């Protein structure tokens, strides 16, 4: 009976440890998701910059073509 009592007394502590571990795991997963999103954002910014450069080049060629006519 004493063993059962001791086990019952440990349950709140075990529950807290489990909750902490679950939060820790969720935090780790969220950090990984944030890293992935940051990587994707960096790639999108790079593609956007490349697109803007290309657009500027097209506009320059258009202006040159107009002036040469």
mmCIF file of N, CA, C and O in Angstrom:
data_model
loop_
_atom_site.group_PDB
_atom_site.id
_atom_site.type_symbol
_atom_site.label_atom_id
_atom_site.label_comp_id
_atom_site.label_asym_id
_atom_site.label_seq_id
_atom_site.Cartn_x
_atom_site.Cartn_y
_atom_site.Cartn_z
ATOM 1 N N UNK A 1 0.824 -1.197 0.000
ATOM 2 C CA UNK A 1 0.000 0.000 0.000
ATOM 3 C C UNK A 1 0.865 1.257 0.000
ATOM 4 O O UNK A 1 0.546 2.231 -0.644
ATOM 5 N N UNK A 2 1.950 1.193 0.753
ATOM 6 C CA UNK A 2 2.869 2.330 0.825
ATOM 7 C C UNK A 2 3.458 2.622 -0.556
ATOM 8 O O UNK A 2 3.629 3.777 -0.940
ATOM 9 N N UNK A 3 3.744 1.582 -1.303
ATOM 10 C CA UNK A 3 4.292 1.727 -2.652
ATOM 11 C C UNK A 3 3.314 2.464 -3.556
ATOM 12 O O UNK A 3 3.691 3.330 -4.333
ATOM 13 N N UNK A 4 2.048 2.108 -3.456
ATOM 14 C CA UNK A 4 1.011 2.768 -4.254
ATOM 15 C C UNK A 4 0.918 4.238 -3.872
ATOM 16 O O UNK A 4 0.809 5.109 -4.724
ATOM 17 N N UNK A 5 1.005 4.506 -2.578
ATOM 18 C CA UNK A 5 0.962 5.888 -2.109
ATOM 19 C C UNK A 5 2.125 6.689 -2.673
ATOM 20 O O UNK A 5 1.960 7.809 -3.149
ATOM 21 N N UNK A 6 3.304 6.110 -2.621
ATOM 22 C CA UNK A 6 4.493 6.781 -3.154
ATOM 23 C C UNK A 6 4.352 7.030 -4.653
ATOM 24 O O UNK A 6 4.733 8.081 -5.158
ATOM 25 N N UNK A 7 3.820 6.051 -5.345
ATOM 26 C CA UNK A 7 3.605 6.206 -6.792
ATOM 27 C C UNK A 7 2.613 7.325 -7.078
ATOM 28 O O UNK A 7 2.801 8.115 -8.006
ATOM 29 N N UNK A 8 1.576 7.392 -6.299
ATOM 30 C CA UNK A 8 0.565 8.445 -6.494
ATOM 31 C C UNK A 8 1.177 9.827 -6.246
ATOM 32 O O UNK A 8 0.832 10.795 -6.900
ATOM 33 N N UNK A 9 2.084 9.894 -5.266
ATOM 34 C CA UNK A 9 2.743 11.162 -4.972
ATOM 35 C C UNK A 9 3.668 11.599 -6.103
ATOM 36 O O UNK A 9 3.907 12.786 -6.315
ATOM 37 N N UNK A 10 4.199 10.643 -6.844
ATOM 38 C CA UNK A 10 5.107 10.957 -7.954
ATOM 39 C C UNK A 10 4.371 11.363 -9.226
ATOM 40 O O UNK A 10 4.950 11.983 -10.110
ATOM 41 N N UNK A 11 3.104 11.020 -9.335
ATOM 42 C CA UNK A 11 2.358 11.299 -10.567
ATOM 43 C C UNK A 11 2.387 12.773 -10.980
ATOM 44 O O UNK A 11 2.639 13.064 -12.145
ATOM 45 N N UNK A 12 2.142 13.719 -10.088
ATOM 46 C CA UNK A 12 2.190 15.121 -10.518
ATOM 47 C C UNK A 12 3.564 15.515 -11.080
ATOM 48 O O UNK A 12 3.655 16.212 -12.076
ATOM 49 N N UNK A 13 4.616 15.023 -10.443
ATOM 50 C CA UNK A 13 5.965 15.339 -10.919
ATOM 51 C C UNK A 13 6.221 14.715 -12.288
ATOM 52 O O UNK A 13 6.781 15.349 -13.180
ATOM 53 N N UNK A 14 5.803 13.481 -12.458
ATOM 54 C CA UNK A 14 5.961 12.814 -13.752
ATOM 55 C C UNK A 14 5.158 13.535 -14.827
ATOM 56 O O UNK A 14 5.612 13.686 -15.961
ATOM 57 N N UNK A 15 3.968 13.975 -14.463
ATOM 58 C CA UNK A 15 3.126 14.695 -15.403
ATOM 59 C C UNK A 15 3.796 16.004 -15.834
ATOM 60 O O UNK A 15 3.788 16.360 -17.007
ATOM 61 N N UNK A 16 4.387 16.709 -14.869
ATOM 62 C CA UNK A 16 5.089 17.955 -15.188
ATOM 63 C C UNK A 16 6.282 17.699 -16.097
ATOM 64 O O UNK A 16 6.533 18.449 -17.042
ATOM 65 N N UNK A 17 7.023 16.622 -15.820
ATOM 66 C CA UNK A 17 8.163 16.270 -16.669
ATOM 67 C C UNK A 17 7.716 15.951 -18.084
ATOM 68 O O UNK A 17 8.352 16.351 -19.059
ATOM 69 N N UNK A 18 6.614 15.234 -18.198
ATOM 70 C CA UNK A 18 6.070 14.894 -19.511
ATOM 71 C C UNK A 18 5.628 16.148 -20.256
ATOM 72 O O UNK A 18 5.913 16.309 -21.443
ATOM 73 N N UNK A 19 4.959 17.053 -19.560
ATOM 74 C CA UNK A 19 4.528 18.308 -20.181
ATOM 75 C C UNK A 19 5.734 19.114 -20.650
ATOM 76 O O UNK A 19 5.726 19.684 -21.741
ATOM 77 N N UNK A 20 6.772 19.162 -19.828
ATOM 78 C CA UNK A 20 7.987 19.881 -20.204
ATOM 79 C C UNK A 20 8.612 19.266 -21.453
ATOM 80 O O UNK A 20 9.010 19.976 -22.380
ATOM 81 N N UNK A 21 8.677 17.946 -21.485
ATOM 82 C CA UNK A 21 9.260 17.251 -22.633
ATOM 83 C C UNK A 21 8.434 17.510 -23.899
ATOM 84 O O UNK A 21 8.984 17.736 -24.973
ATOM 85 N N UNK A 22 7.110 17.476 -23.777
ATOM 86 C CA UNK A 22 6.244 17.750 -24.926
ATOM 87 C C UNK A 22 6.467 19.172 -25.438
ATOM 88 O O UNK A 22 6.566 19.409 -26.635
ATOM 89 N N UNK A 23 6.551 20.132 -24.516
ATOM 90 C CA UNK A 23 6.795 21.523 -24.918
ATOM 91 C C UNK A 23 8.159 21.663 -25.575
ATOM 92 O O UNK A 23 8.315 22.378 -26.556
ATOM 93 N N UNK A 24 9.125 20.982 -25.033
ATOM 94 C CA UNK A 24 10.477 21.030 -25.580
ATOM 95 C C UNK A 24 10.492 20.473 -27.007
ATOM 96 O O UNK A 24 11.114 21.045 -27.907
ATOM 97 N N UNK A 25 9.790 19.357 -27.207
ATOM 98 C CA UNK A 25 9.700 18.763 -28.547
ATOM 99 C C UNK A 25 8.986 19.700 -29.519
ATOM 100 O O UNK A 25 9.411 19.868 -30.657
ATOM 101 N N UNK A 26 7.892 20.315 -29.058
ATOM 102 C CA UNK A 26 7.159 21.253 -29.917
ATOM 103 C C UNK A 26 8.029 22.453 -30.262
ATOM 104 O O UNK A 26 8.041 22.915 -31.395
ATOM 105 N N UNK A 27 8.773 22.938 -29.270
ATOM 106 C CA UNK A 27 9.671 24.073 -29.503
ATOM 107 C C UNK A 27 10.717 23.713 -30.546
ATOM 108 O O UNK A 27 10.999 24.497 -31.454
ATOM 109 N N UNK A 28 11.277 22.520 -30.420
ATOM 110 C CA UNK A 28 12.279 22.068 -31.391
ATOM 111 C C UNK A 28 11.680 21.988 -32.797
ATOM 112 O O UNK A 28 12.292 22.449 -33.767
ATOM 113 N N UNK A 29 10.483 21.423 -32.892
ATOM 114 C CA UNK A 29 9.827 21.326 -34.200
ATOM 115 C C UNK A 29 9.528 22.704 -34.780
ATOM 116 O O UNK A 29 9.716 22.940 -35.972
ATOM 117 N N UNK A 30 9.076 23.620 -33.931
ATOM 118 C CA UNK A 30 8.798 24.978 -34.396
ATOM 119 C C UNK A 30 10.077 25.672 -34.862
ATOM 120 O O UNK A 30 10.067 26.385 -35.870
ATOM 121 N N UNK A 31 11.176 25.445 -34.163
ATOM 122 C CA UNK A 31 12.449 26.037 -34.582
ATOM 123 C C UNK A 31 12.855 25.500 -35.949
ATOM 124 O O UNK A 31 13.345 26.264 -36.798
ATOM 125 N N UNK A 32 12.655 24.224 -36.174
ATOM 126 C CA UNK A 32 12.978 23.632 -37.476
ATOM 127 C C UNK A 32 12.087 24.232 -38.571
ATOM 128 O O UNK A 32 12.554 24.513 -39.673
ATOM 129 N N UNK A 33 10.797 24.414 -38.268
ATOM 130 C CA UNK A 33 9.886 25.016 -39.240
ATOM 131 C C UNK A 33 10.299 26.451 -39.548
ATOM 132 O O UNK A 33 10.256 26.880 -40.703
ATOM 133 N N UNK A 34 10.692 27.195 -38.527
ATOM 134 C CA UNK A 34 11.137 28.574 -38.723
ATOM 135 C C UNK A 34 12.375 28.606 -39.622
ATOM 136 O O UNK A 34 12.466 29.436 -40.539
ATOM 137 N N UNK A 35 13.323 27.709 -39.379
ATOM 138 C CA UNK A 35 14.520 27.635 -40.217
ATOM 139 C C UNK A 35 14.150 27.361 -41.669
ATOM 140 O O UNK A 35 14.700 27.980 -42.590
ATOM 141 N N UNK A 36 13.220 26.447 -41.883
ATOM 142 C CA UNK A 36 12.789 26.115 -43.238
ATOM 143 C C UNK A 36 12.137 27.320 -43.908
ATOM 144 O O UNK A 36 12.443 27.643 -45.063
ATOM 145 N N UNK A 37 11.255 28.000 -43.189
ATOM 146 C CA UNK A 37 10.572 29.168 -43.738
ATOM 147 C C UNK A 37 11.579 30.273 -44.046
ATOM 148 O O UNK A 37 11.493 30.931 -45.084
ATOM 149 N N UNK A 38 12.562 30.470 -43.165
ATOM 150 C CA UNK A 38 13.583 31.486 -43.410
ATOM 151 C C UNK A 38 14.396 31.149 -44.657
ATOM 152 O O UNK A 38 14.730 32.033 -45.446
ATOM 153 N N UNK A 39 14.702 29.872 -44.842
ATOM 154 C CA UNK A 39 15.427 29.436 -46.039
ATOM 155 C C UNK A 39 14.592 29.703 -47.292
ATOM 156 O O UNK A 39 15.089 30.241 -48.285
ATOM 157 N N UNK A 40 13.309 29.340 -47.230
ATOM 158 C CA UNK A 40 12.423 29.569 -48.368
ATOM 159 C C UNK A 40 12.284 31.056 -48.657
ATOM 160 O O UNK A 40 12.268 31.476 -49.817
ATOM 161 N N UNK A 41 12.194 31.871 -47.615
ATOM 162 C CA UNK A 41 12.089 33.319 -47.790
ATOM 163 C C UNK A 41 13.344 33.860 -48.468
ATOM 164 O O UNK A 41 13.257 34.690 -49.377
ATOM 165 N N UNK A 42 14.506 33.388 -48.042
ATOM 166 C CA UNK A 42 15.760 33.804 -48.668
ATOM 167 C C UNK A 42 15.784 33.451 -50.147
ATOM 168 O O UNK A 42 16.211 34.261 -50.979
ATOM 169 N N UNK A 43 15.318 32.260 -50.485
ATOM 170 C CA UNK A 43 15.270 31.834 -51.886
ATOM 171 C C UNK A 43 14.316 32.719 -52.688
ATOM 172 O O UNK A 43 14.615 33.117 -53.817
ATOM 173 N N UNK A 44 13.154 33.019 -52.104
ATOM 174 C CA UNK A 44 12.186 33.872 -52.791
ATOM 175 C C UNK A 44 12.732 35.288 -53.008
ATOM 176 O O UNK A 44 12.543 35.877 -54.072
ATOM 177 N N UNK A 45 13.419 35.810 -52.006
ATOM 178 C CA UNK A 45 14.019 37.143 -52.145
ATOM 179 C C UNK A 45 15.054 37.146 -53.254
ATOM 180 O O UNK A 45 15.130 38.095 -54.031
ATOM 181 N N UNK A 46 15.832 36.098 -53.325
ATOM 182 C CA UNK A 46 16.852 35.979 -54.361
ATOM 183 C C UNK A 46 16.205 35.919 -55.748
ATOM 184 O O UNK A 46 16.638 36.604 -56.685
ATOM 185 N N UNK A 47 15.151 35.106 -55.876
ATOM 186 C CA UNK A 47 14.445 35.008 -57.158
ATOM 187 C C UNK A 47 13.801 36.336 -57.528
ATOM 188 O O UNK A 47 13.801 36.734 -58.701
ATOM 189 N N UNK A 48 13.253 37.025 -56.536
ATOM 190 C CA UNK A 48 12.628 38.321 -56.790
ATOM 191 C C UNK A 48 13.676 39.316 -57.292
ATOM 192 O O UNK A 48 13.430 40.042 -58.265
ATOM 193 N N UNK A 49 14.822 39.352 -56.648
ATOM 194 C CA UNK A 49 15.892 40.264 -57.066
ATOM 195 C C UNK A 49 16.332 39.947 -58.492
ATOM 196 O O UNK A 49 16.539 40.860 -59.308
ATOM 197 N N UNK A 50 16.443 38.669 -58.801
ATOM 198 C CA UNK A 50 16.824 38.256 -60.153
ATOM 199 C C UNK A 50 15.766 38.688 -61.174
ATOM 200 O O UNK A 50 16.089 39.187 -62.255
ATOM 201 N N UNK A 51 14.507 38.526 -60.820
ATOM 202 C CA UNK A 51 13.415 38.938 -61.707
ATOM 203 C C UNK A 51 13.442 40.447 -61.935
ATOM 204 O O UNK A 51 13.230 40.927 -63.057
ATOM 205 N N UNK A 52 13.685 41.198 -60.873
ATOM 206 C CA UNK A 52 13.744 42.657 -61.000
ATOM 207 C C UNK A 52 14.901 43.084 -61.897
ATOM 208 O O UNK A 52 14.759 43.990 -62.715
ATOM 209 N N UNK A 53 16.056 42.423 -61.764
ATOM 210 C CA UNK A 53 17.200 42.734 -62.643
ATOM 211 C C UNK A 53 16.844 42.455 -64.098
ATOM 212 O O UNK A 53 17.132 43.256 -64.988
ATOM 213 N N UNK A 54 16.202 41.311 -64.320
ATOM 214 C CA UNK A 54 15.806 40.955 -65.686
ATOM 215 C C UNK A 54 14.823 41.980 -66.247
ATOM 216 O O UNK A 54 14.920 42.385 -67.404
ATOM 217 N N UNK A 55 13.884 42.404 -65.431
ATOM 218 C CA UNK A 55 12.902 43.398 -65.856
ATOM 219 C C UNK A 55 13.592 44.715 -66.207
ATOM 220 O O UNK A 55 13.265 45.345 -67.221
ATOM 221 N N UNK A 56 14.549 45.113 -65.394
ATOM 222 C CA UNK A 56 15.298 46.338 -65.688
ATOM 223 C C UNK A 56 16.052 46.203 -67.007
ATOM 224 O O UNK A 56 16.081 47.146 -67.810
ATOM 225 N N UNK A 57 16.663 45.052 -67.238
ATOM 226 C CA UNK A 57 17.385 44.827 -68.489
ATOM 227 C C UNK A 57 16.433 44.927 -69.684
ATOM 228 O O UNK A 57 16.762 45.535 -70.703
ATOM 229 N N UNK A 58 15.259 44.346 -69.567
ATOM 230 C CA UNK A 58 14.265 44.410 -70.650
ATOM 231 C C UNK A 58 13.880 45.855 -70.918
ATOM 232 O O UNK A 58 13.801 46.289 -72.072
ATOM 233 N N UNK A 59 13.656 46.615 -69.847
ATOM 234 C CA UNK A 59 13.290 48.022 -70.022
ATOM 235 C C UNK A 59 14.406 48.809 -70.682
ATOM 236 O O UNK A 59 14.155 49.676 -71.518
ATOM 237 N N UNK A 60 15.653 48.508 -70.341
ATOM 238 C CA UNK A 60 16.797 49.190 -70.979
ATOM 239 C C UNK A 60 16.829 48.861 -72.464
ATOM 240 O O UNK A 60 17.009 49.745 -73.309
ATOM 241 N N UNK A 61 16.642 47.585 -72.809
ATOM 242 C CA UNK A 61 16.646 47.185 -74.220
ATOM 243 C C UNK A 61 15.513 47.862 -74.984
ATOM 244 O O UNK A 61 15.688 48.299 -76.124
ATOM 245 N N UNK A 62 14.356 47.983 -74.351
ATOM 246 C CA UNK A 62 13.220 48.654 -74.993
ATOM 247 C C UNK A 62 13.551 50.113 -75.267
ATOM 248 O O UNK A 62 13.270 50.635 -76.353
ATOM 249 N N UNK A 63 14.142 50.791 -74.284
ATOM 250 C CA UNK A 63 14.500 52.198 -74.461
ATOM 251 C C UNK A 63 15.545 52.358 -75.554
ATOM 252 O O UNK A 63 15.449 53.277 -76.387
ATOM 253 N N UNK A 64 16.518 51.462 -75.575
ATOM 254 C CA UNK A 64 17.559 51.528 -76.609
ATOM 255 C C UNK A 64 16.935 51.308 -77.984
ATOM 256 O O UNK A 64 17.324 51.971 -78.957
ATOM 257 N N UNK A 65 15.989 50.384 -78.059
ATOM 258 C CA UNK A 65 15.344 50.103 -79.345
ATOM 259 C C UNK A 65 14.545 51.313 -79.804
ATOM 260 O O UNK A 65 14.543 51.643 -80.990
ATOM 261 N N UNK A 66 13.876 52.010 -78.893
ATOM 262 C CA UNK A 66 13.110 53.196 -79.262
ATOM 263 C C UNK A 66 14.014 54.315 -79.757
ATOM 264 O O UNK A 66 13.686 55.022 -80.700
ATOM 265 N N UNK A 67 15.161 54.482 -79.094
ATOM 266 C CA UNK A 67 16.069 55.554 -79.475
ATOM 267 C C UNK A 67 16.784 55.262 -80.792
ATOM 268 O O UNK A 67 17.183 56.189 -81.487
ATOM 269 N N UNK A 68 16.937 54.002 -81.140
ATOM 270 C CA UNK A 68 17.631 53.670 -82.368
ATOM 271 C C UNK A 68 16.720 53.732 -83.587
ATOM 272 O O UNK A 68 17.172 53.646 -84.705
ATOM 273 N N UNK A 69 15.424 53.891 -83.389
ATOM 274 C CA UNK A 69 14.484 53.952 -84.508
ATOM 275 C C UNK A 69 14.460 55.319 -85.118
ATOM 276 O O UNK A 69 14.630 56.336 -84.689
#
